[in-house]
Amino acid sequence: MISLSLLEFFGGAYFLVTEVSRELWRRPFYSRLVIEQVYQIGVRSLPLVIVTGLSTGMVMALQFGLGLEKFGGKPYVPKIVSLSIVRELGPVFTSLMIAARVGAGITSEIGSMTVTQQIDAIRALGTSPIKKIVIPRVLGCLIALPLLVAIANAIGVYGGMVVAVADLGLDQQFYMQKVYQTILLTDYMSGFMKTFFFALFISITACYYGLNVKGGTKGVGTATTMSVVTSSIFIFVGDYFLTKLFWVFEQWV
Amino acid sequence: MGMIDVRNFAKSFDGVQVHKKVSFTVNKGECLGIVGGSGVGKSVVLRSLIGLEKPDSGEIYIEGEEISKYSEEQLIPIRTKVAYVFQNGALFDSMSVYENLAYPLREHTKMSESEIAKRIHEQLSEFGLAEAESKEPAQLSGGMQKRVGLARSIIIGPEVILYDEPTAGLDPYNSLKIQEMILRLKAKGSTSIFVSHDMPSVFAVCDRIALLLDGEIKAVGRPDELREDPDGLLQKFVSGEAG
């Protein structure tokens, strides 16, 4: 049963991606709808992303600082915290937060439109739900998520610095100097580039479940849960393979 | 060949054959009523006429053009010619009444915003909805939502109008209002299909009535013919003996 619904999901998501890639280049273009989505996904998620980034950086610094203190390893805190945030935690935690907030929102919104025949109305009025609904949300995620991750990374490193200075007694200049010395462009990009894939996982999954809601309002709830669970799993599983891919790429460069 | 021709339409859902061989013709300027019991698939036939559903087999002709295998892109010109009035209005709940009506005009015409505003005001006045312009769909009664849905469907002047239970769940006053609007559109020459359970409305607006039963059209006739045939299937359906 589970394998059948998985197969159904992969097939449906594949067709959705195909349709999005085909219709993306065809007129008319709804740039206003894309801007609206960038605002909804990006600007309105900012408080959540700031809290996530800040707490991640602070907790990381505290855990590593206290753990490494016994071995005299406190000076390594800036290096460990910034690398972990930029390569892994910033992109993954931010994407998970967006999957929960935005993915759930997209699925429930489109799902409600499906059960109230608004998606059918879009089609009946001679327009395309892919162009009107799906593409703006996919592009909105593709634009907003990398920007949110960039902000989360910066805030996370800053949060680490606050703890390093206040609780671990490290010098602020020393902390920043170590961060600049440690983080290379390849480190930053290996985390940052993942966000484009995560944005696709979140938006395509959310739109797919929204468009395929069955069984009225109860179905909307089920689809929303499925959307968040599926995109979160994709983020975790995809993260492993993308890390491996970028690692090979870094060695090659 | 009529304005709409459906030939041997067949469709099944989850292995159950709902439509076996549905065939009918609607001539230009005519209003055909399709009646039948709940679950016989009246709305599915109607939805198929604009490609919202695809038949398993059979043909659908709109003005001689076979559309049953058309892609979504090929269906766009058909959908500007054939309007669909949804049972619950299917209004976009994130938009006001004005924006709902502006939607097809912005998508399919080159009208300026002032021309669009003028057209919408005219349409809303004609439908007795002038005060509803800035309201959200959630603020409207069921009858008003249906009227706005009808106004939105016909605002770009389609040649064919498909009504899916337009009077279902309405009080006699709103039901009569909808009937009047349909009759007004009919007088302007629109071709239409009227799917309903509401027999008084069907008799009031339709030129011919078709009974969908057991996956086929079992009887077709003018309302007066059907009224005068007490042994006919349609008369039995009306009296509750068939369906």
Tab-separated table of N, CA, C and O in Angstrom, chain B residues 80-191:
chain	number	residue	atom	x	y	z
B	80	THR	N	-12.911	29.466	-23.830
B	80	THR	CA	-13.359	30.862	-23.920
B	80	THR	C	-14.692	30.933	-24.664
B	80	THR	O	-15.430	31.900	-24.551
B	81	LYS	N	-14.984	29.860	-25.414
B	81	LYS	CA	-16.218	29.802	-26.196
B	81	LYS	C	-17.342	29.118	-25.396
B	81	LYS	O	-18.514	29.417	-25.580
B	82	VAL	N	-16.944	28.184	-24.530
B	82	VAL	CA	-17.926	27.425	-23.741
B	82	VAL	C	-17.721	27.751	-22.256
B	82	VAL	O	-16.672	27.473	-21.694
B	83	ALA	N	-18.728	28.349	-21.651
B	83	ALA	CA	-18.609	28.722	-20.230
B	83	ALA	C	-19.214	27.638	-19.356
B	83	ALA	O	-20.173	26.969	-19.756
B	84	TYR	N	-18.636	27.483	-18.159
B	84	TYR	CA	-19.133	26.479	-17.216
B	84	TYR	C	-19.561	27.185	-15.934
B	84	TYR	O	-18.770	27.896	-15.324
B	85	VAL	N	-20.801	26.988	-15.551
B	85	VAL	CA	-21.291	27.600	-14.312
B	85	VAL	C	-21.305	26.505	-13.232
B	85	VAL	O	-22.062	25.546	-13.329
B	86	PHE	N	-20.431	26.677	-12.243
B	86	PHE	CA	-20.284	25.644	-11.213
B	86	PHE	C	-21.446	25.671	-10.219
B	86	PHE	O	-22.014	26.732	-9.935
B	87	GLN	N	-21.704	24.494	-9.680
B	87	GLN	CA	-22.816	24.331	-8.749
B	87	GLN	C	-22.730	25.300	-7.567
B	87	GLN	O	-23.707	25.906	-7.170
B	88	ASN	N	-21.507	25.450	-7.008
B	88	ASN	CA	-21.380	26.320	-5.820
B	88	ASN	C	-20.777	27.679	-6.182
B	88	ASN	O	-20.378	28.427	-5.307
B	89	GLY	N	-20.685	27.977	-7.452
B	89	GLY	CA	-20.116	29.250	-7.897
B	89	GLY	C	-18.625	29.144	-8.157
B	89	GLY	O	-18.111	29.762	-9.065
B	90	ALA	N	-17.907	28.365	-7.311
B	90	ALA	CA	-16.442	28.192	-7.406
B	90	ALA	C	-15.726	29.534	-7.548
B	90	ALA	O	-14.820	29.687	-8.365
B	91	LEU	N	-16.129	30.494	-6.720
B	91	LEU	CA	-15.486	31.812	-6.774
B	91	LEU	C	-14.111	31.733	-6.118
B	91	LEU	O	-13.908	30.931	-5.201
B	92	PHE	N	-13.193	32.560	-6.588
B	92	PHE	CA	-11.856	32.584	-5.982
B	92	PHE	C	-11.971	33.327	-4.650
B	92	PHE	O	-12.225	34.542	-4.631
B	93	ASP	N	-11.794	32.598	-3.550
B	93	ASP	CA	-12.082	33.218	-2.251
B	93	ASP	C	-11.012	34.199	-1.776
B	93	ASP	O	-11.214	34.910	-0.802
B	94	SER	N	-9.880	34.249	-2.500
B	94	SER	CA	-8.866	35.239	-2.123
B	94	SER	C	-9.083	36.565	-2.870
B	94	SER	O	-8.331	37.508	-2.692
B	95	MET	N	-10.115	36.597	-3.709
B	95	MET	CA	-10.386	37.812	-4.491
B	95	MET	C	-11.772	38.354	-4.168
B	95	MET	O	-12.668	37.586	-3.799
B	96	SER	N	-11.949	39.662	-4.388
B	96	SER	CA	-13.271	40.271	-4.208
B	96	SER	C	-14.150	39.886	-5.405
B	96	SER	O	-13.664	39.322	-6.391
B	97	VAL	N	-15.435	40.239	-5.310
B	97	VAL	CA	-16.359	39.976	-6.422
B	97	VAL	C	-15.848	40.674	-7.684
B	97	VAL	O	-15.817	40.091	-8.776
B	98	TYR	N	-15.395	41.915	-7.525
B	98	TYR	CA	-14.886	42.688	-8.673
B	98	TYR	C	-13.717	41.941	-9.328
B	98	TYR	O	-13.687	41.760	-10.550
B	99	GLU	N	-12.773	41.484	-8.498
B	99	GLU	CA	-11.581	40.800	-9.028
B	99	GLU	C	-11.961	39.473	-9.689
B	99	GLU	O	-11.355	39.077	-10.680
B	100	ASN	N	-12.975	38.797	-9.122
B	100	ASN	CA	-13.442	37.549	-9.732
B	100	ASN	C	-13.960	37.792	-11.144
B	100	ASN	O	-13.684	37.025	-12.055
B	101	LEU	N	-14.700	38.891	-11.301
B	101	LEU	CA	-15.256	39.198	-12.622
B	101	LEU	C	-14.191	39.739	-13.580
B	101	LEU	O	-14.282	39.548	-14.793
B	102	ALA	N	-13.193	40.402	-12.992
B	102	ALA	CA	-12.121	40.975	-13.845
B	102	ALA	C	-11.200	39.877	-14.397
B	102	ALA	O	-10.582	40.053	-15.445
B	103	TYR	N	-11.151	38.751	-13.670
B	103	TYR	CA	-10.215	37.667	-14.021
B	103	TYR	C	-10.313	37.241	-15.500
B	103	TYR	O	-9.324	37.318	-16.230
B	104	PRO	N	-11.495	36.804	-15.988
B	104	PRO	CA	-11.529	36.386	-17.401
B	104	PRO	C	-11.290	37.535	-18.375
B	104	PRO	O	-10.724	37.320	-19.448
B	105	LEU	N	-11.697	38.742	-17.982
B	105	LEU	CA	-11.503	39.888	-18.882
B	105	LEU	C	-10.013	40.205	-19.041
B	105	LEU	O	-9.546	40.491	-20.131
B	106	ARG	N	-9.279	40.149	-17.930
B	106	ARG	CA	-7.830	40.417	-17.987
B	106	ARG	C	-7.089	39.311	-18.734
B	106	ARG	O	-6.089	39.574	-19.382
B	107	GLU	N	-7.599	38.092	-18.620
B	107	GLU	CA	-6.906	36.960	-19.246
B	107	GLU	C	-7.162	36.864	-20.749
B	107	GLU	O	-6.281	36.462	-21.491
B	108	HIS	N	-8.397	37.190	-21.156
B	108	HIS	CA	-8.760	36.884	-22.540
B	108	HIS	C	-9.124	38.084	-23.401
B	108	HIS	O	-9.526	37.898	-24.552
B	109	THR	N	-9.056	39.283	-22.858
B	109	THR	CA	-9.352	40.445	-23.695
B	109	THR	C	-8.202	41.447	-23.573
B	109	THR	O	-7.357	41.315	-22.685
B	110	LYS	N	-8.211	42.410	-24.459
B	110	LYS	CA	-7.183	43.455	-24.382
B	110	LYS	C	-7.785	44.743	-23.813
B	110	LYS	O	-7.313	45.841	-24.076
B	111	MET	N	-8.856	44.616	-23.047
B	111	MET	CA	-9.550	45.786	-22.499
B	111	MET	C	-8.671	46.512	-21.484
B	111	MET	O	-7.909	45.878	-20.753
B	112	SER	N	-8.817	47.841	-21.470
B	112	SER	CA	-8.078	48.629	-20.471
B	112	SER	C	-8.782	48.476	-19.126
B	112	SER	O	-9.935	48.021	-19.067
B	113	GLU	N	-8.115	48.901	-18.055
B	113	GLU	CA	-8.710	48.764	-16.713
B	113	GLU	C	-10.021	49.545	-16.596
B	113	GLU	O	-10.950	49.094	-15.926
B	114	SER	N	-10.105	50.709	-17.279
B	114	SER	CA	-11.349	51.488	-17.186
B	114	SER	C	-12.481	50.787	-17.941
B	114	SER	O	-13.637	50.784	-17.490
B	115	GLU	N	-12.130	50.164	-19.058
B	115	GLU	CA	-13.152	49.410	-19.812
B	115	GLU	C	-13.617	48.188	-19.008
B	115	GLU	O	-14.801	47.855	-19.005
B	116	ILE	N	-12.642	47.562	-18.341
B	116	ILE	CA	-12.981	46.397	-17.501
B	116	ILE	C	-13.931	46.827	-16.382
B	116	ILE	O	-14.952	46.185	-16.141
B	117	ALA	N	-13.604	47.948	-15.745
B	117	ALA	CA	-14.446	48.445	-14.643
B	117	ALA	C	-15.864	48.725	-15.135
B	117	ALA	O	-16.853	48.349	-14.475
B	118	LYS	N	-15.964	49.343	-16.314
B	118	LYS	CA	-17.282	49.677	-16.878
B	118	LYS	C	-18.080	48.396	-17.148
B	118	LYS	O	-19.253	48.290	-16.783
B	119	ARG	N	-17.395	47.432	-17.758
B	119	ARG	CA	-18.048	46.161	-18.097
B	119	ARG	C	-18.534	45.445	-16.828
B	119	ARG	O	-19.639	44.906	-16.800
B	120	ILE	N	-17.698	45.458	-15.794
B	120	ILE	CA	-18.061	44.768	-14.540
B	120	ILE	C	-19.260	45.458	-13.883
B	120	ILE	O	-20.198	44.795	-13.423
B	121	HIS	N	-19.254	46.791	-13.873
B	121	HIS	CA	-20.388	47.517	-13.277
B	121	HIS	C	-21.685	47.195	-14.005
B	121	HIS	O	-22.719	46.965	-13.380
B	122	GLU	N	-21.604	47.134	-15.332
B	122	GLU	CA	-22.804	46.802	-16.127
B	122	GLU	C	-23.304	45.401	-15.766
B	122	GLU	O	-24.493	45.191	-15.525
B	123	GLN	N	-22.344	44.474	-15.723
B	123	GLN	CA	-22.697	43.072	-15.458
B	123	GLN	C	-23.312	42.907	-14.064
B	123	GLN	O	-24.314	42.227	-13.896
B	124	LEU	N	-22.680	43.575	-13.085
B	124	LEU	CA	-23.183	43.447	-11.712
B	124	LEU	C	-24.576	44.057	-11.575
B	124	LEU	O	-25.431	43.507	-10.878
B	125	SER	N	-24.803	45.177	-12.264
B	125	SER	CA	-26.137	45.801	-12.202
B	125	SER	C	-27.174	44.875	-12.823
B	125	SER	O	-28.270	44.695	-12.281
B	126	GLU	N	-26.803	44.279	-13.964
B	126	GLU	CA	-27.733	43.387	-14.657
B	126	GLU	C	-28.117	42.188	-13.781
B	126	GLU	O	-29.234	41.694	-13.843
B	127	PHE	N	-27.181	41.751	-12.960
B	127	PHE	CA	-27.434	40.584	-12.108
B	127	PHE	C	-27.904	40.979	-10.702
B	127	PHE	O	-27.995	40.127	-9.823
B	128	GLY	N	-28.171	42.264	-10.505
B	128	GLY	CA	-28.642	42.729	-9.196
B	128	GLY	C	-27.613	42.580	-8.104
B	128	GLY	O	-27.934	42.270	-6.953
B	129	LEU	N	-26.336	42.779	-8.476
B	129	LEU	CA	-25.254	42.565	-7.512
B	129	LEU	C	-24.398	43.815	-7.318
B	129	LEU	O	-23.247	43.708	-6.890
B	130	ALA	N	-24.955	44.967	-7.649
B	130	ALA	CA	-24.155	46.201	-7.630
B	130	ALA	C	-23.490	46.460	-6.277
B	130	ALA	O	-22.344	46.918	-6.231
B	131	GLU	N	-24.183	46.126	-5.186
B	131	GLU	CA	-23.603	46.425	-3.856
B	131	GLU	C	-22.547	45.403	-3.435
B	131	GLU	O	-21.836	45.598	-2.455
B	132	ALA	N	-22.472	44.308	-4.183
B	132	ALA	CA	-21.551	43.227	-3.770
B	132	ALA	C	-20.139	43.396	-4.325
B	132	ALA	O	-19.249	42.632	-3.981
B	133	GLU	N	-19.940	44.416	-5.132
B	133	GLU	CA	-18.688	44.583	-5.874
B	133	GLU	C	-17.415	44.402	-5.043
B	133	GLU	O	-16.504	43.675	-5.431
B	134	SER	N	-17.372	45.041	-3.888
B	134	SER	CA	-16.121	44.997	-3.113
B	134	SER	C	-16.119	43.885	-2.065
B	134	SER	O	-15.172	43.745	-1.304
B	135	LYS	N	-17.176	43.100	-2.037
B	135	LYS	CA	-17.264	42.046	-1.011
B	135	LYS	C	-16.422	40.823	-1.383
B	135	LYS	O	-16.164	40.560	-2.549
B	136	GLU	N	-16.047	40.063	-0.348
B	136	GLU	CA	-15.353	38.791	-0.552
B	136	GLU	C	-16.427	37.712	-0.723
B	136	GLU	O	-17.518	37.839	-0.148
B	137	PRO	N	-16.137	36.635	-1.468
B	137	PRO	CA	-17.156	35.582	-1.651
B	137	PRO	C	-17.734	35.047	-0.337
B	137	PRO	O	-18.918	34.744	-0.261
B	138	ALA	N	-16.896	34.984	0.712
B	138	ALA	CA	-17.374	34.445	1.996
B	138	ALA	C	-18.454	35.330	2.619
B	138	ALA	O	-19.216	34.866	3.478
B	139	GLN	N	-18.524	36.589	2.198
B	139	GLN	CA	-19.523	37.511	2.753
B	139	GLN	C	-20.865	37.422	2.017
B	139	GLN	O	-21.802	38.118	2.381
B	140	LEU	N	-20.929	36.599	0.957
B	140	LEU	CA	-22.147	36.529	0.150
B	140	LEU	C	-22.996	35.316	0.532
B	140	LEU	O	-22.465	34.299	0.980
B	141	SER	N	-24.303	35.428	0.286
B	141	SER	CA	-25.184	34.278	0.505
B	141	SER	C	-24.966	33.271	-0.631
B	141	SER	O	-24.363	33.606	-1.657
B	142	GLY	N	-25.494	32.052	-0.459
B	142	GLY	CA	-25.344	31.014	-1.486
B	142	GLY	C	-25.899	31.464	-2.836
B	142	GLY	O	-25.279	31.254	-3.876
B	143	GLY	N	-27.072	32.093	-2.792
B	143	GLY	CA	-27.709	32.558	-4.032
B	143	GLY	C	-26.869	33.606	-4.729
B	143	GLY	O	-26.721	33.602	-5.961
B	144	MET	N	-26.306	34.527	-3.935
B	144	MET	CA	-25.472	35.589	-4.524
B	144	MET	C	-24.195	34.999	-5.116
B	144	MET	O	-23.755	35.406	-6.183
B	145	GLN	N	-23.623	34.015	-4.416
B	145	GLN	CA	-22.400	33.372	-4.937
B	145	GLN	C	-22.682	32.727	-6.294
B	145	GLN	O	-21.872	32.824	-7.207
B	146	LYS	N	-23.853	32.098	-6.408
B	146	LYS	CA	-24.194	31.456	-7.682
B	146	LYS	C	-24.370	32.505	-8.774
B	146	LYS	O	-23.961	32.298	-9.911
B	147	ARG	N	-24.973	33.633	-8.408
B	147	ARG	CA	-25.182	34.692	-9.400
B	147	ARG	C	-23.852	35.303	-9.837
B	147	ARG	O	-23.648	35.576	-11.015
B	148	VAL	N	-22.944	35.479	-8.865
B	148	VAL	CA	-21.619	36.016	-9.220
B	148	VAL	C	-20.886	35.003	-10.113
B	148	VAL	O	-20.259	35.383	-11.109
B	149	GLY	N	-21.019	33.710	-9.762
B	149	GLY	CA	-20.384	32.659	-10.568
B	149	GLY	C	-20.905	32.686	-12.000
B	149	GLY	O	-20.127	32.578	-12.955
B	150	LEU	N	-22.217	32.876	-12.134
B	150	LEU	CA	-22.824	32.949	-13.468
B	150	LEU	C	-22.323	34.203	-14.200
B	150	LEU	O	-21.939	34.142	-15.373
B	151	ALA	N	-22.301	35.327	-13.474
B	151	ALA	CA	-21.839	36.589	-14.079
B	151	ALA	C	-20.390	36.455	-14.556
B	151	ALA	O	-20.041	36.925	-15.649
B	152	ARG	N	-19.548	35.814	-13.753
B	152	ARG	CA	-18.134	35.640	-14.128
B	152	ARG	C	-17.998	34.739	-15.362
B	152	ARG	O	-17.201	35.019	-16.255
B	153	SER	N	-18.807	33.671	-15.386
B	153	SER	CA	-18.692	32.713	-16.497
B	153	SER	C	-19.054	33.328	-17.842
B	153	SER	O	-18.503	32.931	-18.858
B	154	ILE	N	-20.001	34.261	-17.822
B	154	ILE	CA	-20.500	34.750	-19.118
B	154	ILE	C	-19.963	36.128	-19.490
B	154	ILE	O	-20.323	36.665	-20.525
B	155	ILE	N	-19.081	36.680	-18.655
B	155	ILE	CA	-18.678	38.082	-18.871
B	155	ILE	C	-17.918	38.302	-20.181
B	155	ILE	O	-17.944	39.393	-20.744
B	156	ILE	N	-17.257	37.257	-20.689
B	156	ILE	CA	-16.556	37.471	-21.964
B	156	ILE	C	-17.408	37.045	-23.174
B	156	ILE	O	-16.916	36.976	-24.298
B	157	GLY	N	-18.678	36.772	-22.906
B	157	GLY	CA	-19.609	36.487	-24.009
B	157	GLY	C	-19.416	35.147	-24.689
B	157	GLY	O	-19.187	35.099	-25.904
B	158	PRO	N	-19.513	34.050	-23.938
B	158	PRO	CA	-19.356	32.735	-24.574
B	158	PRO	C	-20.562	32.374	-25.445
B	158	PRO	O	-21.651	32.920	-25.258
B	159	GLU	N	-20.349	31.447	-26.368
B	159	GLU	CA	-21.447	31.035	-27.250
B	159	GLU	C	-22.291	29.940	-26.589
B	159	GLU	O	-23.469	29.799	-26.894
B	160	VAL	N	-21.619	29.159	-25.734
B	160	VAL	CA	-22.314	28.041	-25.079
B	160	VAL	C	-22.172	28.192	-23.565
B	160	VAL	O	-21.096	28.574	-23.076
B	161	ILE	N	-23.240	27.907	-22.827
B	161	ILE	CA	-23.159	27.974	-21.361
B	161	ILE	C	-23.614	26.633	-20.779
B	161	ILE	O	-24.679	26.124	-21.142
B	162	LEU	N	-22.776	26.080	-19.896
B	162	LEU	CA	-23.095	24.805	-19.261
B	162	LEU	C	-23.440	25.079	-17.797
B	162	LEU	O	-22.593	25.570	-17.048
B	163	TYR	N	-24.669	24.801	-17.418
B	163	TYR	CA	-25.118	25.067	-16.048
B	163	TYR	C	-25.123	23.777	-15.244
B	163	TYR	O	-25.861	22.849	-15.579
B	164	ASP	N	-24.323	23.744	-14.173
B	164	ASP	CA	-24.306	22.555	-13.315
B	164	ASP	C	-25.112	22.845	-12.051
B	164	ASP	O	-24.628	23.531	-11.148
B	165	GLU	N	-26.321	22.336	-12.012
B	165	GLU	CA	-27.231	22.526	-10.866
B	165	GLU	C	-27.258	23.985	-10.397
B	165	GLU	O	-26.971	24.261	-9.228
B	166	PRO	N	-27.607	24.921	-11.264
B	166	PRO	CA	-27.525	26.338	-10.869
B	166	PRO	C	-28.536	26.754	-9.806
B	166	PRO	O	-28.343	27.759	-9.130
B	167	THR	N	-29.602	25.962	-9.649
B	167	THR	CA	-30.624	26.361	-8.665
B	167	THR	C	-30.628	25.465	-7.431
B	167	THR	O	-31.470	25.649	-6.549
B	168	ALA	N	-29.698	24.519	-7.373
B	168	ALA	CA	-29.693	23.572	-6.245
B	168	ALA	C	-29.464	24.293	-4.926
B	168	ALA	O	-28.591	25.148	-4.815
B	169	GLY	N	-30.282	23.965	-3.950
B	169	GLY	CA	-30.130	24.512	-2.598
B	169	GLY	C	-30.570	25.957	-2.455
B	169	GLY	O	-30.279	26.589	-1.435
B	170	LEU	N	-31.250	26.484	-3.454
B	170	LEU	CA	-31.677	27.893	-3.356
B	170	LEU	C	-33.146	28.001	-2.943
B	170	LEU	O	-33.948	27.119	-3.235
B	171	ASP	N	-33.455	29.126	-2.308
B	171	ASP	CA	-34.852	29.384	-1.959
B	171	ASP	C	-35.617	29.764	-3.241
B	171	ASP	O	-34.984	30.094	-4.250
B	172	PRO	N	-36.951	29.699	-3.233
B	172	PRO	CA	-37.710	29.969	-4.469
B	172	PRO	C	-37.379	31.319	-5.107
B	172	PRO	O	-37.299	31.431	-6.333
B	173	TYR	N	-37.114	32.355	-4.262
B	173	TYR	CA	-36.825	33.693	-4.813
B	173	TYR	C	-35.536	33.670	-5.634
B	173	TYR	O	-35.505	34.104	-6.792
B	174	ASN	N	-34.450	33.120	-5.020
B	174	ASN	CA	-33.158	33.081	-5.717
B	174	ASN	C	-33.188	32.142	-6.915
B	174	ASN	O	-32.563	32.405	-7.939
B	175	SER	N	-33.935	31.052	-6.763
B	175	SER	CA	-34.077	30.095	-7.854
B	175	SER	C	-34.728	30.781	-9.065
B	175	SER	O	-34.291	30.623	-10.201
B	176	LEU	N	-35.759	31.579	-8.776
B	176	LEU	CA	-36.464	32.303	-9.837
B	176	LEU	C	-35.551	33.330	-10.500
B	176	LEU	O	-35.577	33.515	-11.716
B	177	LYS	N	-34.730	33.998	-9.675
B	177	LYS	CA	-33.778	35.001	-10.182
B	177	LYS	C	-32.831	34.353	-11.197
B	177	LYS	O	-32.568	34.900	-12.260
B	178	ILE	N	-32.311	33.174	-10.794
B	178	ILE	CA	-31.367	32.461	-11.673
B	178	ILE	C	-32.085	32.060	-12.965
B	178	ILE	O	-31.557	32.235	-14.060
B	179	GLN	N	-33.317	31.547	-12.818
B	179	GLN	CA	-34.092	31.165	-14.017
B	179	GLN	C	-34.268	32.346	-14.961
B	179	GLN	O	-34.108	32.218	-16.167
B	180	GLU	N	-34.575	33.504	-14.385
B	180	GLU	CA	-34.770	34.709	-15.212
B	180	GLU	C	-33.498	35.059	-15.971
B	180	GLU	O	-33.541	35.407	-17.151
B	181	MET	N	-32.376	34.954	-15.270
B	181	MET	CA	-31.097	35.274	-15.920
B	181	MET	C	-30.801	34.315	-17.054
B	181	MET	O	-30.347	34.708	-18.128
B	182	ILE	N	-31.088	33.034	-16.810
B	182	ILE	CA	-30.837	32.025	-17.845
B	182	ILE	C	-31.740	32.283	-19.055
B	182	ILE	O	-31.300	32.223	-20.203
B	183	LEU	N	-32.993	32.616	-18.786
B	183	LEU	CA	-33.925	32.894	-19.882
B	183	LEU	C	-33.499	34.140	-20.667
B	183	LEU	O	-33.630	34.187	-21.885
B	184	ARG	N	-32.944	35.123	-19.932
B	184	ARG	CA	-32.460	36.348	-20.601
B	184	ARG	C	-31.293	36.004	-21.526
B	184	ARG	O	-31.213	36.487	-22.646
B	185	LEU	N	-30.385	35.162	-21.031
B	185	LEU	CA	-29.230	34.771	-21.849
B	185	LEU	C	-29.686	33.945	-23.050
B	185	LEU	O	-29.148	34.078	-24.143
B	186	LYS	N	-30.698	33.130	-22.812
B	186	LYS	CA	-31.235	32.301	-23.900
B	186	LYS	C	-31.859	33.187	-24.977
B	186	LYS	O	-31.679	32.951	-26.181
B	187	ALA	N	-32.550	34.224	-24.533
B	187	ALA	CA	-33.174	35.150	-25.478
B	187	ALA	C	-32.129	35.852	-26.332
B	187	ALA	O	-32.400	36.254	-27.465
B	188	LYS	N	-30.905	35.993	-25.773
B	188	LYS	CA	-29.823	36.628	-26.537
B	188	LYS	C	-29.182	35.651	-27.517
B	188	LYS	O	-28.256	36.002	-28.226
B	189	GLY	N	-29.638	34.391	-27.483
B	189	GLY	CA	-29.172	33.413	-28.475
B	189	GLY	C	-28.140	32.422	-27.990
B	189	GLY	O	-27.548	31.709	-28.802
B	190	SER	N	-27.902	32.362	-26.675
B	190	SER	CA	-26.880	31.415	-26.201
B	190	SER	C	-27.389	29.977	-26.261
B	190	SER	O	-28.577	29.709	-26.059
B	191	THR	N	-26.473	29.079	-26.551
B	191	THR	CA	-26.767	27.644	-26.534
B	191	THR	C	-26.419	27.158	-25.133
B	191	THR	O	-25.411	27.603	-24.583
